[in-house]
Coordinates of C-alpha atoms in Angstrom, one line a residue:
M27 CA -2.8 65.4 109.8
T28 CA -4.5 64.9 113.1
Q29 CA -4.7 68.1 115.2
F30 CA -4.3 67.4 118.9
S31 CA -5.4 69.7 121.8
P32 CA -2.9 71.1 124.4
F33 CA -2.0 68.2 126.5
T34 CA 0.3 68.3 129.6
L35 CA 1.7 65.6 131.8
R36 CA 3.5 66.1 135.1
F37 CA 5.4 63.2 136.5
F38 CA 7.8 64.8 139.0
G39 CA 6.0 65.3 142.4
K40 CA 2.3 64.6 142.2
F41 CA 1.1 63.1 138.9
E42 CA -1.0 65.4 136.8
A43 CA -2.6 65.0 133.4
T44 CA -4.4 68.1 131.9
Q45 CA -5.9 69.1 128.6
G46 CA -6.2 72.8 128.0
G47 CA -5.4 73.3 131.6
V48 CA -8.2 71.1 132.8
P49 CA -7.6 67.7 134.5
L50 CA -8.5 64.8 132.3
P51 CA -11.8 63.3 133.4
G52 CA -12.3 59.7 134.5
L53 CA -8.6 58.8 134.9
H54 CA -9.5 57.2 138.3
L55 CA -11.5 54.6 136.5
R56 CA -10.1 51.2 135.5
E57 CA -6.5 52.1 136.5
G58 CA -6.6 54.9 134.0
E59 CA -4.1 57.1 135.8
R60 CA -1.6 54.2 136.2
L61 CA -2.2 53.0 132.7
L62 CA -1.5 56.4 131.2
A63 CA 1.7 56.8 133.3
Y64 CA 3.0 53.3 132.3
L65 CA 2.3 53.9 128.6
T66 CA 4.1 57.3 128.9
L67 CA 7.2 55.6 130.3
H68 CA 7.2 53.5 127.1
A69 CA 6.0 56.4 124.8
G70 CA 6.5 55.6 121.1
E71 CA 7.0 51.9 121.7
P72 CA 4.6 49.0 121.3
V73 CA 3.5 47.6 124.7
A74 CA 2.1 44.1 124.6
S75 CA -1.4 43.6 126.0
R76 CA 0.0 40.7 128.0
D77 CA 2.5 43.0 129.7
L78 CA -0.3 45.4 130.7
A79 CA -2.4 42.5 132.0
M80 CA 0.5 41.2 134.1
K81 CA 1.1 44.7 135.5
F82 CA -2.4 45.7 136.3
W83 CA -4.6 42.6 136.2
P84 CA -2.4 39.6 137.0
A85 CA -5.3 37.4 137.8
E86 CA -6.5 37.8 134.2
A87 CA -3.2 37.2 132.7
Q88 CA -3.9 33.5 133.3
G89 CA -0.6 32.9 135.0
S90 CA 0.5 30.5 132.2
L91 CA 4.1 30.1 131.4
D92 CA 3.5 30.7 127.7
G93 CA 1.6 33.9 128.3
Q94 CA -1.2 33.4 125.8
G95 CA -4.7 34.5 126.4
D96 CA -7.3 37.2 126.1
F97 CA -7.4 40.2 128.4
P98 CA -10.8 41.9 128.5
S99 CA -9.8 44.2 131.4
V100 CA -7.0 45.6 129.2
R101 CA -9.4 46.3 126.3
Q102 CA -11.9 47.9 128.7
A103 CA -9.3 50.0 130.3
L104 CA -7.9 51.2 127.0
R105 CA -11.4 52.1 125.9
S106 CA -11.9 54.2 129.1
L107 CA -8.5 55.8 128.6
R108 CA -9.4 56.8 125.0
Q109 CA -12.6 58.4 126.3
A110 CA -10.7 60.3 128.9
L111 CA -8.2 61.5 126.3
G112 CA -11.1 62.9 124.2
P113 CA -9.7 64.8 121.3
D114 CA -6.3 63.2 121.9
A115 CA -7.7 59.7 121.8
E116 CA -6.0 59.0 118.5
R117 CA -2.7 59.2 120.3
L118 CA -3.5 55.7 121.6
T119 CA -3.0 53.3 118.7
R120 CA -2.8 49.5 118.0
P121 CA 0.3 48.7 116.0
S122 CA -0.8 45.1 116.2
R123 CA -3.6 43.1 117.6
A124 CA -1.5 42.2 120.7
A125 CA 0.0 45.6 121.4
V126 CA -0.8 49.2 122.1
Q127 CA 1.3 52.4 121.6
L128 CA 1.0 55.9 122.9
D129 CA 2.1 58.8 120.7
L130 CA 3.1 61.8 122.7
T131 CA 4.5 64.0 119.9
G132 CA 4.1 67.6 120.9
V133 CA 2.9 66.8 124.4
E134 CA 4.4 68.9 127.3
C135 CA 5.7 66.2 129.6
D136 CA 8.3 67.1 132.3
M137 CA 9.7 63.5 132.5
L138 CA 10.2 63.2 128.7
A139 CA 11.8 66.7 128.6
F140 CA 14.0 65.7 131.5
D141 CA 15.1 62.5 129.7
R142 CA 16.0 64.5 126.6
L143 CA 17.9 67.1 128.5
V144 CA 20.1 64.7 130.5
R145 CA 21.2 63.1 127.2
I146 CA 22.5 66.3 125.7
D147 CA 26.3 66.5 125.6
G148 CA 28.9 68.9 124.2
D149 CA 28.8 72.7 124.7
A150 CA 25.0 72.6 125.3
A151 CA 25.2 70.2 128.2
A152 CA 25.7 72.7 131.0
Q153 CA 22.5 74.7 130.2
A154 CA 20.5 71.5 129.5
E155 CA 21.5 70.1 132.9
R156 CA 20.4 73.3 134.6
D157 CA 17.0 73.0 132.8
A158 CA 16.8 69.4 133.8
V159 CA 17.3 70.3 137.5
A160 CA 14.6 72.9 137.2
L161 CA 12.1 70.3 136.0
Y162 CA 12.8 68.0 139.0
R163 CA 10.1 69.2 141.4
G164 CA 10.2 66.0 143.5
G165 CA 10.3 62.2 143.2
L166 CA 8.8 60.8 140.0
L167 CA 5.2 59.6 140.5
D168 CA 5.7 60.5 144.2
G169 CA 3.9 58.1 146.5
W170 CA 3.2 55.4 143.9
R171 CA 4.4 52.0 145.2
E172 CA 4.0 49.8 142.2
N173 CA 7.3 48.1 141.3
W174 CA 7.6 49.7 137.9
A175 CA 6.9 53.2 139.3
V176 CA 9.5 52.7 142.1
E177 CA 12.1 51.7 139.5
A178 CA 11.3 54.6 137.3
R179 CA 11.5 57.0 140.3
T180 CA 14.8 55.5 141.4
Q181 CA 16.4 55.8 138.0
R182 CA 15.3 59.4 137.5
R183 CA 16.5 60.3 141.0
L184 CA 19.9 58.9 140.2
Q185 CA 20.0 60.8 136.9
Y186 CA 19.1 63.9 138.8
E187 CA 21.9 63.3 141.3
N188 CA 24.4 62.6 138.5
V189 CA 23.5 65.9 136.8
L190 CA 24.0 67.7 140.1
R191 CA 27.4 66.1 140.4
R192 CA 28.4 67.3 137.0
L193 CA 27.1 70.9 137.7
T194 CA 29.0 70.9 140.9
L195 CA 32.2 69.9 139.1
R196 CA 31.9 72.7 136.6
A197 CA 31.1 75.3 139.2
R198 CA 34.0 74.2 141.4
R199 CA 36.4 74.2 138.4
D200 CA 35.3 77.7 137.5
G201 CA 35.5 79.0 141.1
R202 CA 31.8 79.8 141.4
V203 CA 31.5 79.2 145.1
E204 CA 27.8 80.2 145.6
E205 CA 26.7 78.0 142.7
T206 CA 28.9 75.1 144.0
E207 CA 27.1 75.4 147.3
Q208 CA 23.7 75.5 145.6
W209 CA 24.2 72.2 143.7
L210 CA 25.8 70.4 146.7
R211 CA 22.8 71.3 148.9
L212 CA 20.4 70.0 146.3
L213 CA 22.4 66.8 146.0
L214 CA 22.4 66.3 149.8
A215 CA 18.7 67.0 149.9
S216 CA 18.2 64.1 147.5
R217 CA 20.8 61.8 149.0
P218 CA 21.5 62.7 152.7
S219 CA 23.9 59.8 153.1
D220 CA 26.3 61.1 150.4
E221 CA 29.3 61.8 152.6
E222 CA 31.6 62.9 149.7
A223 CA 29.1 65.6 148.8
G224 CA 28.7 66.4 152.4
R225 CA 32.5 66.9 152.9
D226 CA 32.6 69.1 149.8
L227 CA 29.9 71.3 151.2
L228 CA 31.7 71.4 154.6
R229 CA 34.8 72.7 152.8
V230 CA 32.8 75.3 150.9
L231 CA 31.3 76.6 154.2
A232 CA 34.6 76.5 156.0
V233 CA 36.0 78.9 153.3
G234 CA 33.5 81.6 154.5
G235 CA 34.0 80.8 158.2
R236 CA 30.4 79.5 158.5
H237 CA 31.3 77.0 161.2
A238 CA 27.8 76.8 162.8
E239 CA 26.3 75.8 159.4
S240 CA 29.2 73.3 158.9
L241 CA 28.4 71.6 162.2
G242 CA 24.7 71.5 161.2
V243 CA 25.6 69.7 157.9
L244 CA 27.9 67.3 159.9
E245 CA 25.0 66.5 162.3
K246 CA 22.7 65.6 159.3
L247 CA 25.5 63.4 157.9
S248 CA 25.8 61.6 161.2
Q249 CA 22.0 61.1 161.5
A250 CA 21.9 59.6 158.0
A251 CA 24.8 57.2 158.8
T252 CA 23.1 56.2 162.0
G253 CA 19.8 55.6 160.2
A254 CA 21.6 53.3 157.7
G255 CA 23.2 51.3 160.6
R256 CA 26.8 52.5 160.0
T257 CA 29.3 55.0 161.3
L258 CA 30.7 58.1 159.5
E259 CA 33.5 57.5 157.1
T260 CA 37.0 58.1 158.3
D261 CA 37.5 61.1 156.0
T262 CA 34.4 62.7 157.3
V263 CA 35.4 62.2 161.0
E264 CA 38.9 63.7 160.3
L265 CA 37.4 66.7 158.5
A266 CA 34.9 67.2 161.4
A267 CA 37.8 67.3 163.8
E268 CA 39.6 69.8 161.7
L269 CA 36.5 72.0 161.5
R270 CA 36.0 71.9 165.3
R271 CA 39.7 73.0 165.8
A272 CA 39.2 75.8 163.4
R273 CA 36.1 77.0 165.2
E274 CA 37.8 76.9 168.6
T275 CA 40.8 78.9 167.4
E276 CA 38.8 81.1 165.1
T277 CA 41.4 80.6 162.5
P278 CA 39.6 78.5 159.9
R279 CA 41.8 76.7 157.4
P280 CA 40.3 77.4 154.0
A281 CA 40.1 74.7 151.5
P282 CA 40.9 75.8 147.9
V283 CA 37.4 75.8 146.3
P284 CA 38.5 76.1 142.7
T285 CA 40.8 73.0 143.1
P286 CA 39.0 70.9 145.6
A287 CA 39.6 67.4 146.8
P288 CA 39.8 64.7 144.1
V289 CA 36.4 63.9 142.4
R290 CA 34.9 60.8 143.9
E291 CA 35.3 57.7 141.8
L292 CA 31.6 57.1 141.6
A293 CA 31.0 60.5 140.2
Q294 CA 33.6 59.9 137.5
E295 CA 32.0 56.6 136.7
M296 CA 28.4 58.0 136.5
E297 CA 29.6 60.9 134.3
T298 CA 29.7 58.5 131.4
L299 CA 26.4 56.7 132.1
T300 CA 23.0 57.3 130.7
L301 CA 20.0 55.8 132.5
D302 CA 17.2 54.8 130.2
A303 CA 13.5 54.3 130.9
P304 CA 12.7 51.4 133.0
G305 CA 11.5 48.1 131.7
G306 CA 11.7 44.3 132.1
A307 CA 15.2 44.2 130.7
V308 CA 18.0 46.3 132.2
P309 CA 18.6 49.2 129.7
I310 CA 21.9 49.1 127.7
Q311 CA 23.4 52.1 129.4
S312 CA 22.0 51.4 132.9
P313 CA 24.5 51.5 135.8
F314 CA 22.5 48.7 137.4
Y315 CA 23.6 46.0 135.0
I316 CA 25.9 43.5 136.6
E317 CA 28.2 41.5 134.3
R318 CA 28.7 37.9 135.1
V319 CA 31.1 35.2 133.9
T320 CA 28.6 34.3 131.2
D321 CA 28.7 37.8 129.7
A322 CA 32.3 37.3 128.5
E323 CA 31.6 33.9 127.2
F324 CA 28.6 35.1 125.3
H325 CA 30.4 38.1 123.8
A326 CA 33.3 35.8 122.7
A327 CA 31.0 33.4 121.0
L328 CA 29.3 36.2 119.0
T329 CA 32.7 37.6 118.1
R330 CA 33.8 34.3 116.7
G331 CA 30.5 34.1 114.7
D332 CA 29.5 30.7 116.1
S333 CA 26.5 29.2 114.2
I334 CA 24.3 28.9 117.3
V335 CA 24.8 30.5 120.7
L336 CA 22.4 29.3 123.4
V337 CA 21.7 31.2 126.6
K338 CA 19.7 29.1 129.0
G339 CA 18.4 30.3 132.4
A340 CA 15.4 30.4 134.7
R341 CA 12.9 33.2 134.3
Q342 CA 13.9 36.6 135.5
V343 CA 17.6 35.7 135.6
G344 CA 18.6 38.3 133.0
K345 CA 18.7 36.5 129.7
T346 CA 17.1 39.3 127.7
S347 CA 19.4 41.9 129.2
L348 CA 22.4 39.7 128.3
L349 CA 21.1 39.1 124.8
A350 CA 20.5 42.9 124.3
R351 CA 24.1 43.6 125.2
G352 CA 25.5 41.0 122.9
L353 CA 23.4 42.3 120.0
Q354 CA 24.6 45.8 120.7
Q355 CA 28.2 44.7 120.7
A356 CA 27.7 43.0 117.3
R357 CA 26.2 46.2 115.9
S358 CA 29.2 48.2 117.1
A359 CA 31.5 45.7 115.4
G360 CA 29.7 46.2 112.1
A361 CA 27.4 43.2 111.9
S362 CA 23.8 43.4 110.8
V363 CA 21.5 42.5 113.6
V364 CA 17.8 41.6 113.9
T365 CA 15.8 40.5 116.9
T366 CA 12.7 38.5 117.5
D367 CA 10.8 38.4 120.8
F368 CA 8.4 35.4 120.5
Q369 CA 6.3 36.9 123.3
K370 CA 5.2 39.6 120.9
L371 CA 3.8 37.2 118.4
N372 CA 0.1 36.8 118.4
A373 CA -1.9 33.6 118.2
D374 CA -2.5 33.9 114.4
Q375 CA 1.2 34.2 113.8
L376 CA 1.7 31.0 115.8
A377 CA -1.1 29.1 114.2
T378 CA 0.8 27.4 111.4
P379 CA 4.5 27.2 110.4
D380 CA 3.7 29.2 107.2
A381 CA 2.1 32.0 109.2
L382 CA 5.1 32.1 111.6
Y383 CA 7.7 32.1 108.8
R384 CA 5.9 34.9 106.9
A385 CA 5.8 37.0 110.0
L386 CA 9.5 36.4 110.8
A387 CA 10.6 37.0 107.2
A388 CA 8.6 40.3 107.0
D389 CA 10.0 41.6 110.2
I390 CA 13.6 40.7 109.3
A391 CA 13.3 42.6 106.0
R392 CA 11.7 45.5 107.9
Q393 CA 14.5 45.7 110.5
L394 CA 17.2 45.5 107.9
G395 CA 15.5 48.0 105.5
I396 CA 15.4 45.5 102.6
S397 CA 12.5 46.1 100.3
V398 CA 11.3 42.6 99.8
S399 CA 8.0 41.1 100.9
P400 CA 7.4 37.4 101.7
R401 CA 4.1 37.7 99.9
A402 CA 5.9 38.5 96.7
V403 CA 8.5 35.7 96.8
W404 CA 6.8 32.9 98.7
D405 CA 6.4 29.8 96.4
E406 CA 3.4 27.6 97.2
D407 CA 5.2 24.6 95.6
F408 CA 7.7 24.7 98.5
G409 CA 6.9 23.9 102.1
P410 CA 7.2 26.5 104.8
N411 CA 10.7 25.5 105.9
M412 CA 12.1 25.8 102.3
N413 CA 10.4 29.1 101.8
M414 CA 12.0 30.5 104.9
E415 CA 15.4 29.3 104.1
L416 CA 15.2 30.6 100.5
F417 CA 14.1 33.9 101.7
L418 CA 17.3 34.2 103.8
R419 CA 19.5 32.7 101.1
L420 CA 18.3 34.7 98.1
H421 CA 16.9 38.0 99.5
I422 CA 18.4 38.8 102.9
L423 CA 22.0 37.5 103.2
P424 CA 23.1 38.5 99.6
A425 CA 22.0 42.1 100.4
L426 CA 24.2 42.4 103.5
P427 CA 27.9 43.2 103.4
G428 CA 28.8 41.1 106.3
P429 CA 27.5 38.6 108.9
L430 CA 23.9 38.6 110.2
L431 CA 23.2 38.0 113.9
W432 CA 19.6 37.0 114.7
G433 CA 18.7 37.3 118.3
L434 CA 15.7 35.1 119.4
D435 CA 14.2 35.7 122.8
E436 CA 11.6 33.7 124.6
V437 CA 11.7 30.9 122.1
D438 CA 10.0 28.7 124.8
R439 CA 6.7 29.7 123.2
L440 CA 7.5 27.5 120.3
F441 CA 7.7 24.4 122.5
S442 CA 4.0 24.5 123.0
C443 CA 3.3 24.8 119.2
P444 CA 2.6 21.5 117.4
F445 CA 5.1 22.4 114.7
G446 CA 7.8 23.7 117.0
G447 CA 10.0 20.7 116.3
E448 CA 10.0 21.6 112.6
V449 CA 11.2 25.1 113.3
F450 CA 14.0 23.9 115.6
G451 CA 14.9 21.3 113.0
L452 CA 15.3 24.1 110.4
F453 CA 17.6 26.0 112.8
R454 CA 19.6 22.8 113.3
S455 CA 19.9 22.3 109.5
W456 CA 21.5 25.8 109.2
H457 CA 24.1 24.8 111.7
N458 CA 24.8 21.6 109.8
E459 CA 25.1 23.6 106.6
R460 CA 28.4 25.1 107.8
S461 CA 30.0 21.7 107.6
L462 CA 28.3 20.5 104.4
D463 CA 28.8 23.7 102.4
P464 CA 31.4 26.2 103.7
S465 CA 30.5 28.5 100.8
S466 CA 26.9 28.7 101.7
P467 CA 25.5 32.2 102.6
L468 CA 24.0 30.6 105.7
C469 CA 27.6 30.4 107.1
R470 CA 27.3 34.1 107.7
L471 CA 24.2 33.6 110.0
T472 CA 24.5 33.4 113.7
L473 CA 21.5 32.5 115.9
A474 CA 21.6 33.8 119.5
I475 CA 18.8 31.9 121.3
A476 CA 17.6 32.7 124.9
Y477 CA 15.3 30.2 126.5
A478 CA 14.3 28.6 129.9
T479 CA 12.6 25.3 129.1
E480 CA 14.3 22.0 128.9
A481 CA 14.3 21.3 125.2
H482 CA 14.6 17.6 125.4
L483 CA 11.1 17.4 126.9
F484 CA 9.7 18.6 123.6
I485 CA 12.2 17.5 120.9
T486 CA 12.5 13.8 121.0
D487 CA 14.9 13.4 118.1
P488 CA 18.3 14.9 119.1
N489 CA 19.4 15.1 115.5
Q490 CA 16.6 17.7 114.9
S491 CA 17.5 19.8 117.9
P492 CA 19.6 23.0 117.9
F493 CA 19.9 22.9 121.7
N494 CA 22.7 20.2 121.7
V495 CA 25.0 21.9 119.3
G496 CA 26.8 25.2 119.1
T497 CA 27.9 27.2 122.1
R498 CA 25.8 26.4 125.2
L499 CA 25.8 28.9 128.1
A500 CA 23.9 28.9 131.4
L501 CA 23.1 32.1 133.2
A502 CA 23.0 31.8 136.9
D503 CA 21.7 33.9 139.8
F504 CA 23.8 36.6 141.4
N505 CA 26.5 35.6 143.8
P506 CA 27.3 37.6 147.0
T507 CA 30.0 39.6 145.2
E508 CA 27.7 40.6 142.5
I509 CA 25.0 41.6 144.9
S510 CA 27.5 43.7 146.9
E511 CA 28.5 45.5 143.7
L512 CA 24.9 46.2 142.8
N513 CA 24.4 47.6 146.3
R514 CA 27.4 49.9 145.7
R515 CA 25.9 51.2 142.5
Y516 CA 22.7 52.1 144.3
G517 CA 24.8 54.2 146.6
S518 CA 25.4 51.5 149.3
P519 CA 22.0 51.9 151.1
W520 CA 22.7 48.6 152.9
T521 CA 25.5 47.4 155.1
V522 CA 27.3 44.1 154.8
A523 CA 25.0 42.7 157.5
D524 CA 21.9 44.0 155.7
L525 CA 23.0 42.3 152.5
A526 CA 23.6 39.1 154.3
R527 CA 20.1 39.3 155.9
F528 CA 18.5 40.1 152.6
G529 CA 20.5 37.4 150.7
A530 CA 19.2 34.8 153.2
L531 CA 15.7 35.8 152.1
V532 CA 15.9 36.1 148.3
G533 CA 19.2 34.3 147.5
G534 CA 20.6 35.7 144.3
Q535 CA 17.4 35.9 142.2
P536 CA 18.3 39.0 140.1
Y537 CA 14.8 40.4 139.9
L538 CA 14.2 40.2 143.6
V539 CA 17.6 41.6 144.5
R540 CA 17.1 44.6 142.3
L541 CA 13.6 45.1 143.6
G542 CA 14.9 45.1 147.2
L543 CA 17.6 47.5 146.4
D544 CA 15.1 49.8 144.7
Q545 CA 13.3 49.9 148.0
A546 CA 16.5 50.3 150.0
A547 CA 17.3 53.4 147.9
Q548 CA 14.0 54.8 149.1
G549 CA 15.1 54.3 152.7
I550 CA 13.2 51.0 153.4
P551 CA 15.2 48.9 155.9
P552 CA 15.7 45.2 155.4
E553 CA 13.8 44.4 158.6
Q554 CA 10.6 45.9 157.0
I555 CA 11.1 44.1 153.7
E556 CA 11.7 40.8 155.6
A557 CA 8.6 41.3 157.8
E558 CA 6.3 41.9 154.9
A559 CA 8.0 39.5 152.4
V560 CA 5.5 36.7 152.0
G561 CA 2.4 38.9 152.5
D562 CA 0.1 39.7 149.6
D563 CA 0.6 43.4 150.1
G564 CA 4.4 43.2 150.6
L565 CA 7.2 44.2 148.3
F566 CA 7.2 40.9 146.5
G567 CA 3.4 40.3 146.6
E568 CA 2.7 40.8 142.9
H569 CA 5.6 38.6 141.9
L570 CA 4.6 35.8 144.3
R571 CA 1.0 35.9 143.3
R572 CA 2.0 35.5 139.7
L573 CA 4.0 32.4 140.6
W574 CA 1.1 31.0 142.5
M575 CA -1.3 31.5 139.6
S576 CA 1.1 29.8 137.3
L577 CA 1.5 26.9 139.7
S578 CA -2.2 26.5 140.3
R579 CA -2.7 25.9 136.6
A580 CA -0.2 23.0 136.5
P581 CA -1.6 20.3 138.9
A582 CA 1.4 17.9 138.5
E583 CA 3.9 20.7 139.3
A584 CA 1.8 22.0 142.2
D585 CA 1.7 18.5 143.7
A586 CA 5.5 18.3 143.3
V587 CA 6.0 21.6 145.2
R588 CA 3.6 20.4 147.9
D589 CA 5.6 17.1 148.3
I590 CA 8.9 19.0 148.7
I591 CA 7.3 21.2 151.4
D592 CA 5.9 18.2 153.2
G593 CA 9.1 16.2 152.8
R594 CA 7.2 13.4 151.0
G595 CA 9.7 13.0 148.2
R596 CA 11.3 14.5 145.1
P597 CA 9.6 15.7 141.9
S598 CA 9.6 13.7 138.7
P599 CA 12.3 14.8 136.2
E600 CA 9.6 16.3 134.0
S601 CA 8.1 18.4 136.8
F602 CA 11.5 19.4 138.1
F603 CA 12.6 20.7 134.7
R604 CA 9.4 22.7 134.3
L605 CA 9.6 24.2 137.7
R606 CA 13.3 25.0 137.3
A607 CA 12.5 26.8 134.0
A608 CA 9.7 28.7 135.7
G609 CA 12.3 29.9 138.3
I610 CA 10.6 28.2 141.3
L611 CA 13.1 25.4 141.9
S612 CA 16.9 25.1 141.4
G613 CA 19.4 22.3 141.4
P614 CA 21.2 20.1 138.9
S615 CA 18.7 17.3 139.0
S616 CA 15.3 16.3 140.4
Q617 CA 17.0 14.4 143.2
E618 CA 18.8 17.6 144.3
A619 CA 15.8 19.9 143.8
Q620 CA 15.4 22.8 146.2
F621 CA 13.5 26.1 146.2
R622 CA 15.3 28.8 144.3
C623 CA 15.3 31.0 147.4
P624 CA 14.0 30.8 151.0
L625 CA 11.3 33.4 150.2
Y626 CA 9.7 30.9 147.7
A627 CA 9.8 28.1 150.3
S628 CA 8.1 30.3 152.9
F629 CA 5.5 31.7 150.5
F630 CA 4.4 28.3 149.0
A631 CA 4.4 26.7 152.4
R632 CA 2.0 29.4 153.7
R633 CA -0.2 29.2 150.6
F634 CA -0.6 25.4 150.8
R635 CA -1.2 25.6 154.5
D636 CA -4.0 28.1 154.0
E637 CA -5.7 26.2 151.2

């Protein structure tokens, strides 16, 4: 067994990485520090090289919609990171040719310890939460402005605040006044605009007749409200008046600390939530996930066991997050569930239909814990499609007690494969099987498929397409009500007017909305976001550059976007569908094409003007 050296990582406050008490050498090279931090956020999980390229070297990620390519900067950076890790270099492994994984078993890392502690429940929760608070020395990766770092910082801060609320509730319930004050002060230091916590602290101070301190707390609440462009809440104003009267008469009216005012609804709600590590998809237990009408329709289709359930939507609209929740629901209901993310498949696995099916079959067996290898049962006398179907019929479905749900994400990659039509034709045949042979094992199989591309552009025979049968759902951008709800879950950093101003910039694009609210939670006003919106160094700079690189590699689509900007006409149906799938345009048809949000219109107009 490999023996590693003492290795310590500090994420709260200033980032530190030490080995035997000595800072790791060379982390400043090739984004080493950022790369180590990002891999730590995904410790124990495979991270695709493509994802690393998009995060740190977007120009090298080729900007293509299918995401294929070689990433030499990733290889070089990983080599430099291994050198920096020295005796711990073996922690950095390659689970596949297209992914990397960091093993932090036994490493002292404050963030990972914090994440473990906040998940402890039962009798041990109280002490675990105290220990979690002790680890929180400041904002996670303090000062880092990368989007993934900001999101990680925001989620850990909210976890920290939720822990403080729970500690406050326990202390107040048990009548521990000094401890109640301690937790409330920490909570207000983290979130100065939390008026509910502020009022609770005011009541605690009033019990001891500490009126001068009470008015100091009130002044800070007022400053926080003014800074957010709003006035103090009515309950706060009324409590302030009560405290002033008490001070003037020197007969303070004590509030019963052991049985204080009712617990705020948000605290009750957050009590049951667990915030997971950040990523592209919104974690299952994240309070930031917003349910839309499509969610209920998707869950209903899975409950019915429909043969094919299609979720179509532009990029970054939330398809993967919806798919994950549907799969989790099925697991909870007792179904067997497997998932395939086609972005994780490498070029060799997509070279031939046989190679693809062997990779899919092996992974399905692995996920279900079924000891059967495609290598042992594949019959060369049969074609790839027949081998795949027989693998499911004879070796997978009979081994399961109930239905099987297969979630397929990012199937758009198959559209560019010369044999993609054969794969989709196989999926369609399984749907037809339900009518032809109701006793077939395939009747227990449901395919949940998430995609963005217009299938009819690639599948010319409608009878071979799974995209015109089954349950077809379309996932749309956020509406104003959903944006308002997400703002509330972030602690209402923006007013109604702020939200309207921000919505006029990004529309309802879920990724951009959440990105903006992440910054709002850090105290960034909408005016600043708006002023820097289309700049290369602004909040949306990385995202916009990625779109530009994608467009620059598709001349026909680039010309279509230029024509819309210049008012010279509408795009062809083919270009429109591709641009809509990429998330640049929206609309029901090419004749009604428009930019998905005003931000995109401004950005592309500037880019084409500066060419």
